XYZ file of C-alpha atoms in Angstrom:
314
model
C 91.165 129.855 151.255
C 95.123 129.998 151.721
C 96.039 129.755 155.662
C 96.810 132.482 156.903
C 100.598 133.354 158.165
C 101.752 132.535 161.663
C 102.301 134.865 162.681
C 101.509 138.735 161.875
C 102.265 141.847 163.342
C 102.219 145.489 161.910
C 103.243 148.655 163.164
C 104.750 148.400 166.594
C 105.475 150.950 168.693
C 107.290 151.211 172.029
C 108.314 153.730 173.916
C 110.229 153.706 176.906
C 109.944 158.091 178.437
C 111.662 159.765 175.731
C 113.321 156.828 173.805
C 111.942 154.913 171.265
C 112.520 151.761 170.857
C 110.370 149.979 168.155
C 108.662 152.708 165.704
C 106.638 150.593 163.250
C 108.393 147.332 162.526
C 105.912 144.622 161.042
C 106.577 141.558 159.090
C 104.927 137.969 158.901
C 105.672 134.761 158.747
C 104.192 131.582 157.112
C 104.190 128.121 158.487
C 107.711 126.603 157.721
C 109.067 129.025 157.676
C 112.525 130.050 159.662
C 112.101 134.327 159.182
C 115.967 135.567 161.237
C 115.046 139.707 162.942
C 118.645 141.001 162.944
C 120.156 143.418 163.630
C 123.549 145.324 166.478
C 122.848 145.870 169.892
C 120.165 148.133 170.656
C 119.072 147.942 167.016
C 114.942 147.279 169.311
C 114.959 143.439 167.833
C 114.906 142.474 172.181
C 111.639 144.792 172.638
C 109.897 143.969 169.107
C 110.094 139.836 170.132
C 109.113 140.861 173.927
C 106.439 142.492 172.435
C 105.406 139.439 169.948
C 106.018 136.979 173.064
C 103.112 138.785 174.925
C 105.807 139.911 176.954
C 104.847 143.142 176.489
C 102.710 145.265 175.801
C 103.229 147.527 172.021
C 102.408 151.204 172.203
C 100.499 151.093 169.022
C 100.921 148.014 166.981
C 98.648 144.559 165.894
C 100.293 141.009 166.519
C 98.356 138.067 165.786
C 99.332 134.609 166.159
C 97.351 132.140 163.333
C 94.131 134.126 164.024
C 94.274 134.765 167.766
C 95.361 138.918 168.896
C 98.424 138.593 171.360
C 98.341 141.112 174.204
C 100.575 140.944 177.563
C 96.178 140.562 178.814
C 95.695 137.182 176.041
C 96.336 134.085 177.777
C 94.343 131.773 175.045
C 97.287 132.822 172.778
C 100.764 131.997 174.670
C 99.749 128.259 174.297
C 100.265 128.740 170.178
C 103.425 130.333 170.872
C 107.056 128.773 172.433
C 109.536 131.284 173.639
C 113.267 129.894 173.979
C 114.530 133.666 175.556
C 118.391 133.599 175.716
C 118.792 133.061 179.752
C 117.946 129.387 180.555
C 114.815 128.239 182.239
C 115.240 124.996 183.844
C 115.963 123.000 186.801
C 119.658 121.981 186.703
C 118.703 119.240 190.037
C 116.118 117.955 188.353
C 116.946 115.664 184.936
C 116.142 116.401 181.681
C 113.114 114.420 181.382
C 112.776 115.338 184.589
C 112.246 118.957 183.609
C 109.922 118.004 180.046
C 107.843 116.414 182.441
C 106.877 119.215 184.678
C 106.267 122.130 182.708
C 104.460 119.173 180.547
C 102.167 119.398 184.018
C 102.488 123.068 183.783
C 101.143 123.557 180.625
C 97.697 120.896 181.748
C 98.834 117.710 180.265
C 97.516 114.886 181.222
C 101.299 113.291 183.462
C 101.219 110.527 180.115
C 101.081 112.665 177.699
C 103.213 115.703 179.183
C 105.694 111.391 179.332
C 104.854 111.036 175.316
C 105.457 114.551 175.051
C 109.214 114.338 176.555
C 110.298 111.032 174.664
C 109.297 113.113 171.751
C 111.408 116.306 171.855
C 114.740 114.351 173.607
C 114.743 112.397 170.428
C 114.089 115.407 168.739
C 117.041 118.077 170.284
C 119.328 115.013 170.234
C 119.342 113.974 173.765
C 117.697 110.707 174.382
C 120.776 108.544 175.286
C 121.288 111.285 178.593
C 117.072 111.863 179.170
C 117.895 110.680 182.545
C 121.226 112.886 183.932
C 120.587 115.462 185.876
C 121.246 119.383 184.057
C 123.347 120.267 186.631
C 125.565 117.220 184.828
C 125.562 118.837 181.174
C 127.445 120.690 178.827
C 126.495 124.270 178.360
C 125.707 122.991 174.573
C 123.211 120.606 176.120
C 121.354 123.211 178.343
C 120.458 125.231 174.835
C 119.290 122.722 173.376
C 116.352 121.328 176.406
C 115.639 124.800 176.564
C 114.621 125.034 172.802
C 113.096 121.849 173.573
C 110.610 122.825 177.175
C 110.187 125.924 173.934
C 108.725 122.876 171.395
C 106.596 120.890 174.625
C 103.291 122.074 174.109
C 103.832 121.928 170.177
C 103.319 125.880 169.851
C 102.355 126.818 166.450
C 105.339 129.497 167.075
C 108.802 129.100 168.235
C 110.660 132.001 169.168
C 114.259 131.559 169.581
C 116.330 134.669 170.743
C 120.457 133.618 170.329
C 120.440 130.069 170.590
C 123.264 129.088 170.325
C 124.949 132.296 172.587
C 128.348 130.690 174.431
C 128.172 126.891 173.522
C 130.740 124.902 171.962
C 130.683 124.043 167.965
C 130.120 120.760 167.884
C 126.732 121.476 170.257
C 125.757 124.652 167.700
C 125.897 122.505 164.692
C 123.360 120.206 166.786
C 121.366 123.005 167.390
C 121.388 124.600 164.487
C 120.049 120.629 163.193
C 117.138 120.935 165.245
C 116.256 124.485 163.985
C 116.392 122.963 160.604
C 113.535 120.176 161.610
C 110.291 122.592 162.726
C 110.265 123.601 159.068
C 109.420 119.682 158.958
C 106.883 119.947 161.251
C 105.265 123.972 160.052
C 106.090 125.128 162.919
C 107.070 129.229 162.306
C 110.036 129.969 163.872
C 111.427 133.806 164.500
C 115.219 133.778 164.953
C 117.839 136.290 166.845
C 121.404 135.582 166.595
C 124.566 137.729 166.297
C 126.453 134.589 164.194
C 125.472 136.004 160.306
C 126.176 132.101 159.650
C 123.301 130.998 161.210
C 121.500 133.084 159.462
C 122.832 132.215 155.897
C 122.256 129.030 157.575
C 119.295 128.520 158.797
C 116.784 131.404 157.669
C 114.024 131.636 154.655
C 114.124 135.276 154.626
C 115.084 138.281 157.012
C 114.212 141.425 158.169
C 116.820 143.948 159.529
C 116.062 146.376 162.068
C 117.901 149.038 163.750
C 116.784 152.355 165.570
C 113.737 151.084 166.005
C 112.785 150.782 162.824
C 112.687 147.412 159.879
C 114.444 149.190 156.943
C 114.981 145.608 154.612
C 113.638 142.653 154.610
C 113.474 139.502 151.742
C 115.021 136.440 151.472
C 119.333 135.748 150.260
C 118.860 136.935 147.064
C 117.129 139.658 147.416
C 118.634 141.331 150.045
C 122.489 140.770 148.356
C 120.793 141.754 145.607
C 120.580 145.722 147.464
C 124.302 145.901 147.036
C 124.917 144.467 143.883
C 125.128 141.959 143.647
C 128.726 141.796 142.226
C 131.029 139.084 142.550
C 135.129 140.663 143.587
C 137.859 138.319 141.597
C 141.314 138.748 143.111
C 144.125 137.670 140.641
C 147.239 137.308 141.389
C 150.025 137.418 139.066
C 153.028 138.817 137.095
C 153.351 140.083 133.315
C 151.190 142.585 131.177
C 148.058 143.159 134.032
C 147.991 146.118 131.775
C 146.751 144.872 128.457
C 144.855 142.136 130.893
C 142.641 144.292 132.095
C 142.056 146.274 129.642
C 140.793 143.308 128.070
C 138.614 142.797 130.906
C 137.408 145.631 131.029
C 135.514 145.719 127.468
C 133.494 142.093 128.579
C 129.339 143.098 129.712
C 129.798 141.337 132.553
C 133.468 143.080 134.173
C 131.733 145.665 136.102
C 135.440 147.322 137.363
C 139.064 146.242 136.798
C 141.233 147.463 137.868
C 145.693 146.735 138.622
C 147.160 146.700 141.328
C 150.042 146.380 142.508
C 150.340 142.462 141.988
C 147.925 141.222 139.721
C 144.031 141.918 138.681
C 141.396 143.783 140.796
C 137.555 142.600 138.595
C 134.069 143.589 140.159
C 132.201 141.365 137.978
C 128.573 139.658 138.012
C 128.277 136.130 137.975
C 132.434 135.328 138.143
C 131.959 131.466 138.661
C 130.477 131.368 135.226
C 132.940 133.775 133.575
C 136.593 132.353 135.379
C 137.626 130.509 131.872
C 136.704 133.533 130.533
C 138.967 135.624 132.315
C 142.207 132.380 132.607
C 141.713 132.477 128.371
C 141.976 136.129 128.342
C 145.132 136.212 130.975
C 146.976 133.138 128.337
C 145.898 136.129 124.994
C 147.981 138.950 127.339
C 150.311 136.348 128.143
C 149.761 136.476 131.772
C 150.470 132.884 133.795
C 148.363 133.410 136.764
C 149.087 132.415 140.393
C 146.841 132.842 143.069
C 142.268 132.874 141.902
C 140.130 134.305 144.705
C 136.516 135.089 144.332
C 134.306 136.796 146.799
C 131.020 136.039 146.738
C 128.358 138.979 148.551
C 127.107 138.154 151.217
C 124.092 138.912 154.323
C 127.520 140.340 156.069
C 128.252 142.634 153.174
C 124.960 143.909 152.891
C 124.342 144.300 157.065
C 127.443 146.416 157.110
C 125.655 148.233 154.039
C 122.453 149.410 155.305
C 123.546 149.545 159.309
C 127.570 150.724 158.552
C 128.366 147.986 161.594
C 128.974 144.870 162.638
C 126.278 142.620 162.921
C 127.873 142.090 167.043
C 128.304 145.229 167.805
């Protein structure tokens, strides 16, 4: 019998006074899968992950991690969950190794095991060469990597990362993303929230989009992109008889729109990169010399704008 999902939540609801913050949210995450939960500010992401982490009791719904029900009163199941909040939970006057060993002991690890696990986490997060340095000497990105390490220390089945790259430099950000990518190989299920769409594009096997407390779309990148038609925009700058060229292209079955602009032709097509040679051949036949080609493929940002009417960072 195949094992079930690491995380299964269904029908989650939470109200604060007269405001419904989360209304019927549900999704699953399998072992080794990274699931991105995206939404504008105030959409219900923080409330949702707080309930999944066992920090906030839902008014309705059910959360199960590796077969164990999650609630604010369930203590044992928290050993299966690693929660890395936006706020840093580390001691600046201790070294990275000392922080990890200290928290390992809080998790109930024997001293020798805590030291061993600290070394493993330092390697995973790329901090082994600075293990003995005080955390207050670390850059913001290094502190965030250590924060992630604390969440991994007890080998959770589910790791919740709440915007782990906020406020870090590009180099540290890439190091964090590489650390997250390596978790799939360890079979850890990751719930990831971010305000950077390119992170979701890079890391997430599936994405759920939440808005006004409800999960309004879910799927792989390609499944979500298909919701906005999956069409590519091709913008070509060229002088010449643009009308004849546009008319010739409009007759192709993979061309959905062909319009003449002031400086060239704009196309909406399916599979643009596979048809570029044909587009250019039609230009030559029409006596048009193409000066530049710009292809814009649909992405998660386009889906997000289509569904919510807002950018991810709004």
